[in-house]
PDB file of C-alpha atoms in Angstrom:
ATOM      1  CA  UNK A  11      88.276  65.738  79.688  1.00 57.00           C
ATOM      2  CA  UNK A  12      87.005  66.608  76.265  1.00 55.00           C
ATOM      3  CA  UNK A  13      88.958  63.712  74.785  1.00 59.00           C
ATOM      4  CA  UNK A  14      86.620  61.427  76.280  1.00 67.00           C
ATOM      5  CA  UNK A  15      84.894  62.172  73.012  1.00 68.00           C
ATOM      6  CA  UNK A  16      87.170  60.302  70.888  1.00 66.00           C
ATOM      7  CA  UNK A  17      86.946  57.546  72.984  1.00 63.00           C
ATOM      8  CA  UNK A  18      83.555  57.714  72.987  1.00 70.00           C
ATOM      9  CA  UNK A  19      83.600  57.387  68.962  1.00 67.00           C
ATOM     10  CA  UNK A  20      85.291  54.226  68.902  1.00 69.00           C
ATOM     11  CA  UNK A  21      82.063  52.735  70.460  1.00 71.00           C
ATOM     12  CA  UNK A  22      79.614  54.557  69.145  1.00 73.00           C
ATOM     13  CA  UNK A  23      80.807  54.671  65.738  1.00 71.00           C
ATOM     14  CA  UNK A  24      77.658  56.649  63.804  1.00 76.00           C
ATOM     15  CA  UNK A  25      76.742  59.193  66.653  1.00 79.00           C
ATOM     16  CA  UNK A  26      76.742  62.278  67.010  1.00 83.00           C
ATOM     17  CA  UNK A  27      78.498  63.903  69.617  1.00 83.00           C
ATOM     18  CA  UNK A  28      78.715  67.831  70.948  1.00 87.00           C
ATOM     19  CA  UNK A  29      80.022  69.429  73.318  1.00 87.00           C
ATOM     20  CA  UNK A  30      79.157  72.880  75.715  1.00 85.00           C
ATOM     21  CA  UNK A  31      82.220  74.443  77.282  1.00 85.00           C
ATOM     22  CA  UNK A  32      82.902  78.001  78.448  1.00 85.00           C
ATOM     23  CA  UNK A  33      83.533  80.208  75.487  1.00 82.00           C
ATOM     24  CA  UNK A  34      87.437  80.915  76.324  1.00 79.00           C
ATOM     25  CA  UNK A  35      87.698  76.835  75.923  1.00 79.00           C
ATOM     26  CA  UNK A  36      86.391  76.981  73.068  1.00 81.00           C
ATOM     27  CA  UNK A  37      89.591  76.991  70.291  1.00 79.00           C
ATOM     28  CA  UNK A  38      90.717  73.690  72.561  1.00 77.00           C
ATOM     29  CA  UNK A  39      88.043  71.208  70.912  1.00 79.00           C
ATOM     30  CA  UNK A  40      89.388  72.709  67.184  1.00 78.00           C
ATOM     31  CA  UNK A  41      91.585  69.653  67.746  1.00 74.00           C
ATOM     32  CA  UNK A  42      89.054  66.217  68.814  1.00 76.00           C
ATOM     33  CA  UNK A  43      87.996  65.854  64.821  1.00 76.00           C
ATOM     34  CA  UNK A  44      85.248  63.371  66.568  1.00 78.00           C
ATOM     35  CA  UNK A  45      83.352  66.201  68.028  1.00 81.00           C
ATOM     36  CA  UNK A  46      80.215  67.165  65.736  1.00 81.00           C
ATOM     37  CA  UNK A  47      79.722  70.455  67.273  1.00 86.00           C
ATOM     38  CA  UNK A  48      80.524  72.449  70.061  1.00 87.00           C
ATOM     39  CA  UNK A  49      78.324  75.322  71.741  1.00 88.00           C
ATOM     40  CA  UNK A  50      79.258  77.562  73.868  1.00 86.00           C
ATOM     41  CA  UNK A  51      78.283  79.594  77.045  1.00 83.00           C
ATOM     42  CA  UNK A  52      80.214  82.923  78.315  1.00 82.00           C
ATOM     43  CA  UNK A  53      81.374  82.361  82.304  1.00 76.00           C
ATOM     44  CA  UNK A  54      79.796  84.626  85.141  1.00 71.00           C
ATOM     45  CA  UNK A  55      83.529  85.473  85.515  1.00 67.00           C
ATOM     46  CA  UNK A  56      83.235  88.122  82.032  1.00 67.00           C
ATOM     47  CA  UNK A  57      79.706  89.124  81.762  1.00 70.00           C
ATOM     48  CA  UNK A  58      78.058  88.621  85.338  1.00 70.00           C
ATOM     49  CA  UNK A  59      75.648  86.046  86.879  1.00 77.00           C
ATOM     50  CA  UNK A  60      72.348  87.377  85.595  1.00 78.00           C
ATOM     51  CA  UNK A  61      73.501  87.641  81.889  1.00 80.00           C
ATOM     52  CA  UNK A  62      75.289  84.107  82.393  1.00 79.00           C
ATOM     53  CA  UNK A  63      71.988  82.355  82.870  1.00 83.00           C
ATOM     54  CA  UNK A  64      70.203  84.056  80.301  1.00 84.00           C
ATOM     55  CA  UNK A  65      73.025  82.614  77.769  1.00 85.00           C
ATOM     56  CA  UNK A  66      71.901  79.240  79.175  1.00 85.00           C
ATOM     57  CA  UNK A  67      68.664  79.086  79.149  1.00 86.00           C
ATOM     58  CA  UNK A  68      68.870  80.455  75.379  1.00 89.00           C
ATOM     59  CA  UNK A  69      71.157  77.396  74.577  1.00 87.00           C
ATOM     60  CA  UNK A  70      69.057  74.796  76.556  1.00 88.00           C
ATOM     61  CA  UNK A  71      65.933  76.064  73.390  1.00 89.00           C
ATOM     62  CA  UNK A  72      68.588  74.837  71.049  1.00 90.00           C
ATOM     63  CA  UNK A  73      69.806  71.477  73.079  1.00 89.00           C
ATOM     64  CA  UNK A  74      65.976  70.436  73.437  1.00 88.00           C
ATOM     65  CA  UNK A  75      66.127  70.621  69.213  1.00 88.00           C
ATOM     66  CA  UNK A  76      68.912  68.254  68.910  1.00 88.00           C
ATOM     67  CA  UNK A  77      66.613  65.146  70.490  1.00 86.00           C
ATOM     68  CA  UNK A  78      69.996  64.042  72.261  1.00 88.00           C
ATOM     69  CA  UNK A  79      69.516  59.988  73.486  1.00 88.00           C
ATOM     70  CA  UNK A  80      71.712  61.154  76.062  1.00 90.00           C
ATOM     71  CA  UNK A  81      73.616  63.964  78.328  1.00 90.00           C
ATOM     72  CA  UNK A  82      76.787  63.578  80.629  1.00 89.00           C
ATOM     73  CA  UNK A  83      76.910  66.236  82.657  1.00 88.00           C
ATOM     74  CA  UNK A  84      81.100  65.875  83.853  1.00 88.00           C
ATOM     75  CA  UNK A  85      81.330  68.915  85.870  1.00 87.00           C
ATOM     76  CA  UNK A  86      78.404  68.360  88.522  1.00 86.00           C
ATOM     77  CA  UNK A  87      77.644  72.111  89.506  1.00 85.00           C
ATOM     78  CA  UNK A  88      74.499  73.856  89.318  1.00 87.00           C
ATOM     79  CA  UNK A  89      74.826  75.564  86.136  1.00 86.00           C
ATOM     80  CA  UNK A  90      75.862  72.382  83.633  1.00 85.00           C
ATOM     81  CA  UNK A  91      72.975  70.404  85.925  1.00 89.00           C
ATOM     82  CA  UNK A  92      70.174  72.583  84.378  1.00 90.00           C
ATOM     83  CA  UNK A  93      72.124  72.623  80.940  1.00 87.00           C
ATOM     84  CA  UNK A  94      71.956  68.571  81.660  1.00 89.00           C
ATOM     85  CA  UNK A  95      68.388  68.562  83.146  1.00 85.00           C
ATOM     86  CA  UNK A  96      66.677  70.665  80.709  1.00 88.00           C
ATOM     87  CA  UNK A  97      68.182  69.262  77.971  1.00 87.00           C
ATOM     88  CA  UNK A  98      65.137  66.897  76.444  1.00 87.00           C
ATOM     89  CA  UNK A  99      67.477  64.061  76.363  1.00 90.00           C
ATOM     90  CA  UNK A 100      66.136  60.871  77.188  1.00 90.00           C
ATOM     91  CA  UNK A 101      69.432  59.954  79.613  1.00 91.00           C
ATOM     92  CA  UNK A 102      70.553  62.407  81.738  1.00 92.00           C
ATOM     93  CA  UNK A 103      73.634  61.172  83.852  1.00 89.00           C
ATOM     94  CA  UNK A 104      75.922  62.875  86.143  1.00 88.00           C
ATOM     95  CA  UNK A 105      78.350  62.354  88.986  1.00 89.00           C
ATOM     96  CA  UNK A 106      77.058  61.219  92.669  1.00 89.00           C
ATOM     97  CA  UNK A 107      79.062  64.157  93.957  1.00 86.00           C
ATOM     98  CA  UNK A 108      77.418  66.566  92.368  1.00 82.00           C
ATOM     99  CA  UNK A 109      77.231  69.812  93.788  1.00 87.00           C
ATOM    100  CA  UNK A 110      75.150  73.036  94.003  1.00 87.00           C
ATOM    101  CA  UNK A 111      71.771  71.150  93.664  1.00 87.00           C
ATOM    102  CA  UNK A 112      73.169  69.476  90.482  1.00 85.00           C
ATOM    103  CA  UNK A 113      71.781  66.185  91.416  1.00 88.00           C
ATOM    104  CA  UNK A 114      68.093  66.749  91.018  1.00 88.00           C
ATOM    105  CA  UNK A 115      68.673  66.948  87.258  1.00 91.00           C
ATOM    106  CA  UNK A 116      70.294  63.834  86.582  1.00 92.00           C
ATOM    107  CA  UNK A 117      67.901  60.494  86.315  1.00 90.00           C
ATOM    108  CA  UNK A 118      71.663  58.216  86.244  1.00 91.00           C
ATOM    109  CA  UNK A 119      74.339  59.338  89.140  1.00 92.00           C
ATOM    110  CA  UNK A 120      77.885  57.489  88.689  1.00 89.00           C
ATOM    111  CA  UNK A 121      79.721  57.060  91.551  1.00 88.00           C
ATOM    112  CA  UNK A 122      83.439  58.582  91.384  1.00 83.00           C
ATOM    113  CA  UNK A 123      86.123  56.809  92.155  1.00 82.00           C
ATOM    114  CA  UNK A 124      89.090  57.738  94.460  1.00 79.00           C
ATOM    115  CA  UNK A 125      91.068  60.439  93.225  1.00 78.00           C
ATOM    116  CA  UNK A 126      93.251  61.974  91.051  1.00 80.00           C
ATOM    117  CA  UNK A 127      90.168  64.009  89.654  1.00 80.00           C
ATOM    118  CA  UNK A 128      91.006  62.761  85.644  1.00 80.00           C
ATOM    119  CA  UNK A 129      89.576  59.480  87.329  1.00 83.00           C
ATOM    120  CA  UNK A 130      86.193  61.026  87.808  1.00 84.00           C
ATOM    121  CA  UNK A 131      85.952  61.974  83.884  1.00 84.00           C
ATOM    122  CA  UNK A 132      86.900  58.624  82.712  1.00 85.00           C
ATOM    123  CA  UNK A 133      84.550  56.691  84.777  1.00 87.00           C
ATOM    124  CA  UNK A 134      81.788  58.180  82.575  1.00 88.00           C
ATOM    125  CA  UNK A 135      83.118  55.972  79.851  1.00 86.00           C
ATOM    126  CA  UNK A 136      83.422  53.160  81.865  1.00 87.00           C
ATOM    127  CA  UNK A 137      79.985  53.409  82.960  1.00 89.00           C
ATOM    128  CA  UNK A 138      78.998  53.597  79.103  1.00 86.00           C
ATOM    129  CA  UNK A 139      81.265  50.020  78.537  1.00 86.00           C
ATOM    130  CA  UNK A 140      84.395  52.020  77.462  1.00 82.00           C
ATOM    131  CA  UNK A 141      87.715  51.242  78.740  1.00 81.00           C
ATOM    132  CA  UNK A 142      90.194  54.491  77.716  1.00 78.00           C
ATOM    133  CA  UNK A 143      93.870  54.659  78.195  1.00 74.00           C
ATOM    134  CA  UNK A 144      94.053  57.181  80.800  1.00 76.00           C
ATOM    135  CA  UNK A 145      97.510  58.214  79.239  1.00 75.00           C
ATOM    136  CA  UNK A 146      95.796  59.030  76.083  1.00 73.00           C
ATOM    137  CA  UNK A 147      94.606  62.078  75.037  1.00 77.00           C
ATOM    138  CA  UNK A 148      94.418  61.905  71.704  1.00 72.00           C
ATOM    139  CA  UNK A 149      95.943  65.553  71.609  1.00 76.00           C
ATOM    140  CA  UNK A 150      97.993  66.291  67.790  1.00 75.00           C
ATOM    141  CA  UNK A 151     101.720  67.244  68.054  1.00 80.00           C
ATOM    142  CA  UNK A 152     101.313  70.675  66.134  1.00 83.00           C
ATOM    143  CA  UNK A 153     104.321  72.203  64.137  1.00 86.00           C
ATOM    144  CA  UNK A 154     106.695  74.521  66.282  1.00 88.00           C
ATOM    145  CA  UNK A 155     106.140  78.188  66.728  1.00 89.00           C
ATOM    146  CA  UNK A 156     109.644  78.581  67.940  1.00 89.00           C
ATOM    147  CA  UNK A 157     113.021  78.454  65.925  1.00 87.00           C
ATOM    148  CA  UNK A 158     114.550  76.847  68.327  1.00 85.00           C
ATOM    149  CA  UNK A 159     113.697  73.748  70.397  1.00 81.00           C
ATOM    150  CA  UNK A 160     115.654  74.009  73.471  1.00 89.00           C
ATOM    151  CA  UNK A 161     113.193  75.865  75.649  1.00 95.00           C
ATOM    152  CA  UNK A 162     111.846  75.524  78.895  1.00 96.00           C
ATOM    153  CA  UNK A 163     108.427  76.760  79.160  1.00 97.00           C
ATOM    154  CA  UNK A 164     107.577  78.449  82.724  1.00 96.00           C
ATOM    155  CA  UNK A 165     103.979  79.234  83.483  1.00 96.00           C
ATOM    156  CA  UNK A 166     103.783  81.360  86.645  1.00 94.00           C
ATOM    157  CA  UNK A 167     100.195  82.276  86.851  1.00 92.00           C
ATOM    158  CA  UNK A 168      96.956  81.655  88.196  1.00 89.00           C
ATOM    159  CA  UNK A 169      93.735  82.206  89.002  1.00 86.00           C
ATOM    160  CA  UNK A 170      94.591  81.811  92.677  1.00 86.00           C
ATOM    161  CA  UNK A 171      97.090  83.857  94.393  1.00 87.00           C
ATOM    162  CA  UNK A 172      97.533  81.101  96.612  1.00 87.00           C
ATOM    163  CA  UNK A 173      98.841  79.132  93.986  1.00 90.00           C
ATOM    164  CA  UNK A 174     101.489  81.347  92.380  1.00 90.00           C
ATOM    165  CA  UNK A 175     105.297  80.341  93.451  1.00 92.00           C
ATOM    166  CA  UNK A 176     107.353  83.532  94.165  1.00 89.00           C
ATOM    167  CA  UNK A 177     108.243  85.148  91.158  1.00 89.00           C
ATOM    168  CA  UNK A 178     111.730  86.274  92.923  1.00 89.00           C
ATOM    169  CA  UNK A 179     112.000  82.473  92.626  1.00 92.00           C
ATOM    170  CA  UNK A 180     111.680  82.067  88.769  1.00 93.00           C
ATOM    171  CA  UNK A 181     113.818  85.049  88.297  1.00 92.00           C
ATOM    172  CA  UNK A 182     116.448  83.216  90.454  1.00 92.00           C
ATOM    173  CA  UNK A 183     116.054  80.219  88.488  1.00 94.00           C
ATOM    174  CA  UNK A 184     116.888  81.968  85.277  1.00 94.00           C
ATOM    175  CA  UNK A 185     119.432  83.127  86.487  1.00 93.00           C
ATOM    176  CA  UNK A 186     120.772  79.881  87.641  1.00 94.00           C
ATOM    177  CA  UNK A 187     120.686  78.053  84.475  1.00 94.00           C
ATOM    178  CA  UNK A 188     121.830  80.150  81.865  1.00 93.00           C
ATOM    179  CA  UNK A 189     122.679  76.428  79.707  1.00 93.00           C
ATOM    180  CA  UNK A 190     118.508  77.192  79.104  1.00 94.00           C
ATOM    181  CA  UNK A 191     116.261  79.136  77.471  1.00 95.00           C
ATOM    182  CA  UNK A 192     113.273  80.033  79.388  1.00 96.00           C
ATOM    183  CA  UNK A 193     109.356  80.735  77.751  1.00 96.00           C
ATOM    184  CA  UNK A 194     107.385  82.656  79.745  1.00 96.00           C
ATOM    185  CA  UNK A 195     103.510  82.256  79.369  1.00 95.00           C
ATOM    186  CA  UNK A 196     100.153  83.316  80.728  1.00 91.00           C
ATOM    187  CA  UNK A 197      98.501  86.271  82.385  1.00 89.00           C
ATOM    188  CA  UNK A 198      98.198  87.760  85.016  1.00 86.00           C
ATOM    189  CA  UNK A 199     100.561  90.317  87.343  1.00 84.00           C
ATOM    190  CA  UNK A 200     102.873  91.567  85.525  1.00 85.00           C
ATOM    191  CA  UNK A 201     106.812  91.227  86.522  1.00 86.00           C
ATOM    192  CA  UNK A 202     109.957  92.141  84.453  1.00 87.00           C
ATOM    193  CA  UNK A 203     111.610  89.636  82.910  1.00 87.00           C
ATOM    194  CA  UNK A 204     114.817  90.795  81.273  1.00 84.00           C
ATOM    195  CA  UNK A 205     116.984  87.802  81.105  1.00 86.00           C
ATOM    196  CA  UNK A 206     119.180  87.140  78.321  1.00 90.00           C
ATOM    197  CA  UNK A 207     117.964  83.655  78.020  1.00 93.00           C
ATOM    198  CA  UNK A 208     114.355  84.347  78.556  1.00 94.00           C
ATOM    199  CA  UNK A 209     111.696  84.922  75.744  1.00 94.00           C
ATOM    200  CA  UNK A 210     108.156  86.755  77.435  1.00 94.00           C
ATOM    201  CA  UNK A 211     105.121  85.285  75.227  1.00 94.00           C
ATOM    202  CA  UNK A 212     102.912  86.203  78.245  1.00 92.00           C
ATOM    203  CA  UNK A 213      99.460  87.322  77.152  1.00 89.00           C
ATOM    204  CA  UNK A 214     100.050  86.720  73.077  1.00 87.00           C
ATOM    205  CA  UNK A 215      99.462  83.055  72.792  1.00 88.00           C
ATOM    206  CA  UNK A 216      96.111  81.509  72.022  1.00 86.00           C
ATOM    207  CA  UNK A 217      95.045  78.469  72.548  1.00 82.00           C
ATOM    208  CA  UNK A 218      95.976  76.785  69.517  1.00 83.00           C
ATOM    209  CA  UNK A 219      99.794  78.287  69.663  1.00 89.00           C
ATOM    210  CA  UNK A 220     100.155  77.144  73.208  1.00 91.00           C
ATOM    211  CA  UNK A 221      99.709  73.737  72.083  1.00 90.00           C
ATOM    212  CA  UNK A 222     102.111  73.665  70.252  1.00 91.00           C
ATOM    213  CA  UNK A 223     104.304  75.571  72.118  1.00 94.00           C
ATOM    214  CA  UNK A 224     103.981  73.262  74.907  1.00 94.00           C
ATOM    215  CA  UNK A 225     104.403  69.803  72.306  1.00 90.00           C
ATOM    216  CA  UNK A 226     107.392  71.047  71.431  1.00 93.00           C
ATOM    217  CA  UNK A 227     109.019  72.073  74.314  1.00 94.00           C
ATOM    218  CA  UNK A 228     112.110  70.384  76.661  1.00 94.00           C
ATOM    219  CA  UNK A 229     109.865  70.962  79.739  1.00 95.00           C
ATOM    220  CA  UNK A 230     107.860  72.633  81.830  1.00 95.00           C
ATOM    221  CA  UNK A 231     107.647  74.339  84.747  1.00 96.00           C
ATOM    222  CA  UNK A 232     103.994  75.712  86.879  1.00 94.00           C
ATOM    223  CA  UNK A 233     102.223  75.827  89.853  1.00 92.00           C
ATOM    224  CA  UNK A 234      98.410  73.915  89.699  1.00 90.00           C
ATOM    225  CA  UNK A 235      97.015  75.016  86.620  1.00 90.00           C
ATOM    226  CA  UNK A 236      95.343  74.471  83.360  1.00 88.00           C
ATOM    227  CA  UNK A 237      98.460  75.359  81.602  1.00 91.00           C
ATOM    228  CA  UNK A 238     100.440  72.689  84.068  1.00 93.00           C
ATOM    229  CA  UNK A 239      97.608  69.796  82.757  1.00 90.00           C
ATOM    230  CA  UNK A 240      97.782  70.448  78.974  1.00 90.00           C
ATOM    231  CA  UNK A 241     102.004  70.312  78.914  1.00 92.00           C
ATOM    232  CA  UNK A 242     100.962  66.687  80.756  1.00 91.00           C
ATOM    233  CA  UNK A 243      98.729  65.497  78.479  1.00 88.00           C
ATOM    234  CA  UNK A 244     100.880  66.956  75.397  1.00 89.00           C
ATOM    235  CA  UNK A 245     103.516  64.184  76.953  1.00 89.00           C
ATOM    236  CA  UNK A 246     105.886  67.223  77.638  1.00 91.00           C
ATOM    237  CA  UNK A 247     107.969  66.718  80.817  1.00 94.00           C
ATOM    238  CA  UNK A 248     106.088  68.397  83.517  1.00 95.00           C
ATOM    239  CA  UNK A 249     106.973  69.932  86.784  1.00 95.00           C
ATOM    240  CA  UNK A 250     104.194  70.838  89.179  1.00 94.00           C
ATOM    241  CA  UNK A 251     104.533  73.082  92.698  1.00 93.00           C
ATOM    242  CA  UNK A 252     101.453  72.344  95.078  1.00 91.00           C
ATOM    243  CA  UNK A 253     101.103  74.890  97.236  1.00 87.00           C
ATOM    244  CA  UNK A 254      97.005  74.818  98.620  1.00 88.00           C
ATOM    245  CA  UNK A 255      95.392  72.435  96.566  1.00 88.00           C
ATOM    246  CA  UNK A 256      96.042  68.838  96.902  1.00 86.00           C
ATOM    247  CA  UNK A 257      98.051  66.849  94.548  1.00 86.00           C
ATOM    248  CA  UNK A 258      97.137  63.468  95.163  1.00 85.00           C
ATOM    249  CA  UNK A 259      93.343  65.267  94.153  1.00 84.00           C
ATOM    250  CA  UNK A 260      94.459  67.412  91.191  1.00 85.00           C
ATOM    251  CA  UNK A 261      97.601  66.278  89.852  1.00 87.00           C
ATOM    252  CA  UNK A 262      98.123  66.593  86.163  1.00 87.00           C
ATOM    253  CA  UNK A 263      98.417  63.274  84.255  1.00 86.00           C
ATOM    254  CA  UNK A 264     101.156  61.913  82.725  1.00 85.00           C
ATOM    255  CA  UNK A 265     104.021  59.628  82.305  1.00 85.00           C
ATOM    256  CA  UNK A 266     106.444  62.260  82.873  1.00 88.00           C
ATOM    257  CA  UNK A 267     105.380  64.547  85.455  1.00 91.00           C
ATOM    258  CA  UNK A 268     106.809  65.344  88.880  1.00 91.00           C
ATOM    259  CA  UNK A 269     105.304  67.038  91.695  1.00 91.00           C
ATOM    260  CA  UNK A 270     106.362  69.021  94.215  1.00 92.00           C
ATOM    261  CA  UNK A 271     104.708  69.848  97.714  1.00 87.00           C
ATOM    262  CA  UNK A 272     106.024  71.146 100.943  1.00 83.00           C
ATOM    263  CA  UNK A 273     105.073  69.434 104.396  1.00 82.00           C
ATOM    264  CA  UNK A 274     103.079  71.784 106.232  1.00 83.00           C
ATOM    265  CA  UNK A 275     100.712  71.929 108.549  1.00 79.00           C
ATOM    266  CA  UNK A 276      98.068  74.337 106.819  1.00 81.00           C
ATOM    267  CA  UNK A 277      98.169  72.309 103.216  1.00 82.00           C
ATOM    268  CA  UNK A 278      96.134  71.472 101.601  1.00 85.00           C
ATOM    269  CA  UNK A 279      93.958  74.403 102.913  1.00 79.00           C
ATOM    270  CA  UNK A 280      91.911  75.133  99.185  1.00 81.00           C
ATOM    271  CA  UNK A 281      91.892  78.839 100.308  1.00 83.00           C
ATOM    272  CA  UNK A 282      92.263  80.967  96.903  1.00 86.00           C
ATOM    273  CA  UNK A 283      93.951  83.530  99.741  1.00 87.00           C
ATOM    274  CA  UNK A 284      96.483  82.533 101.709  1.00 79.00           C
ATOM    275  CA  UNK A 285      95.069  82.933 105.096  1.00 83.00           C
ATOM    276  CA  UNK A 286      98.637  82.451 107.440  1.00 80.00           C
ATOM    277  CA  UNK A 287      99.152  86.071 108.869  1.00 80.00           C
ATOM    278  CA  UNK A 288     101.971  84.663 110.370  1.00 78.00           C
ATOM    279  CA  UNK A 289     103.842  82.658 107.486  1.00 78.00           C
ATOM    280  CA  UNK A 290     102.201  84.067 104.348  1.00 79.00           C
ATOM    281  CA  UNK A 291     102.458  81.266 101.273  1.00 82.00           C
ATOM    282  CA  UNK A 292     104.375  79.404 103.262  1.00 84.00           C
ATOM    283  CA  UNK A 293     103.402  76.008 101.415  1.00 83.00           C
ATOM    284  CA  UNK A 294     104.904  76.987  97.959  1.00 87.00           C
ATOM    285  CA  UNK A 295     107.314  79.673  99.627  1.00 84.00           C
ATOM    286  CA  UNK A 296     108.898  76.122 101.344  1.00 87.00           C
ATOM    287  CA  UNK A 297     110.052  74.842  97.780  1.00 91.00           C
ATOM    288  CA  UNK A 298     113.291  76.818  96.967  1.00 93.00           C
ATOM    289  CA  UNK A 299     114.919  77.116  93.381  1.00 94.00           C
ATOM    290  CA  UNK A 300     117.376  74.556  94.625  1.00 94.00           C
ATOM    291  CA  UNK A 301     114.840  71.616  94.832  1.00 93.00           C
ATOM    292  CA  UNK A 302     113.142  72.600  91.625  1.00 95.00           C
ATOM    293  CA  UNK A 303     116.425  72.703  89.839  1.00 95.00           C
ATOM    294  CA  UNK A 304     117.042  69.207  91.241  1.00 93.00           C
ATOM    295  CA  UNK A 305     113.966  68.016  90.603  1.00 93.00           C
ATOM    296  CA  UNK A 306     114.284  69.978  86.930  1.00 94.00           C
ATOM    297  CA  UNK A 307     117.546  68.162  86.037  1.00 92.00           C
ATOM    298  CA  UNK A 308     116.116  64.198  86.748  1.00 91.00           C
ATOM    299  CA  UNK A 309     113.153  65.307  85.132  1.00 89.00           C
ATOM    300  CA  UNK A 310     115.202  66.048  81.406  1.00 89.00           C
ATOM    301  CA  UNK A 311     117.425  63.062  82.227  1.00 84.00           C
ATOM    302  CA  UNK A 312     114.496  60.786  82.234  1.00 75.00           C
TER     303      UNK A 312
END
């Protein structure tokens, strides 16, 4: 999303152009030289809702001093609509499917096209006479972090418990492959990880270093996540398990990505909890190690 920006640049050559994202985003724009500045807002997440919106409305009194020509609100949820609405800027657009009240802030709505969601970002340009390579994300190949380049990174985390693959699984595929060396990333629960041919960076990488972990890596391996999207867009070989969310919706772009999703009845359900009593996980539980080796081995021969 935020590399709209350079795209943005090569049409309007002299402007200005800033950026607000959620403070833990923040190191990811270090890398789009063609952003001016960025500002930042904490998430309700890590300081609550009431001190959230007091952030806001602190860094709508700055927006309103930059005399901005215009605001694209991308995200179309109540919070970025008042960012976009308060803003003083003389165009205020945002998406026709704009949620939590968003639309009464915006005075241009752009109708999004069908999915995958990436779609919805770059139709902003479009509207503003841009045509972007949706392949392109002008992201920087940064130098390795690693010694060695053989490794497989595996992300198993996220913010959805829905969405997290068995980790019995990704021990068992370890195990199975001992021709690889395995990078583990993320946070969240933690689980042992003792293999010989497995390196634990989980909870020690910013940003910037996961970056280049990912540019440099043989592949990758994660259930629907931000991680998952950033290996994409990197152009590192990607593989993807669905389990709630939809992949033909949320899919990570790329031109070497492969998906995985199992054929049952309750997915795409967009629960963050499984709710099946009966057959807990039983969308992500249905894609065994054998499959994602498969899958894993046409993926590093293409």
């Amino acid at each position: 999303m935020f590399s709209s920006s350079q795209w943005a640049r090569k049409k309007f050559l002299s402007a200005k152009i800033d950026w607000v994202t959620y403070d833990n985003y923040r190191e990811l724009f270090d890398y789009q030289p063609s952003i001016s500045r960025v500002f930042t807002i904490p998430h309700y997440s890590s300081c609550g809702m009431v001190e959230s919106m007091v952030q806001i409305f602190k860094l709508i009194r700055t927006l309103k001093k930059e005399c901005y020509d215009m605001v694209l609100d991308l995200q179309g949820l109540f919070r970025s609509g008042i960012i976009c609405g308060f803003s003083g800027a003389k165009r205020k657009i945002g998406p026709w499917n704009g949620r939590e009240g968003s639309l009464f802030f915006y005075k241009e709505r752009i109708m999004p096209p069908p999915p995958p969601a990436q779609e919805r970002y770059l139709e902003f340009l479009r509207y503003l006479g841009i045509q972007p390579d949706p392949y392109d994300f002008q992201l920087p190949l940064l130098p390795p972090i690693l010694d060695r380049k053989d490794y497989i990174v595996i992300h198993p985390y996220s913010r959805w418990s829905s969405k997290i693959w068995p980790w019995r699984n990704y021990q068992a595929l370890t195990l199975r492959l001992p021709q690889f060396h395995f990078v583990f990333v993320g946070i969240g629960p933690w689980f042992p990880i003792n293999e010989a041919n497995c390196t634990d960076l989980r909870g020690k990488l910013p940003l910037g270093k996961l970056i280049a972990l990912l540019g440099n890596a043989k592949a990758m391996i994660s259930g629907d996540s931000g991680p998952a999207h950033l290996a994409a867009a990197l152009g590192c070989p990607t593989l993807v398990m669905f389990g709630p969310t939809d992949a033909a919706e949320s899919r990570p772009i790329g031109k070497k990505v492969f998906v995985l999703q199992s054929d049952v009845s309750c997915s795409p359900c967009w629960h963050a909890i499984c709710l099946n009593k009966e057959s807990p996980l039983q969308c992500l539980s249905g894609i065994t190690v054998e499959v994602v080796i498969k899958k894993l081995m046409i993926l590093l021969e293409n």
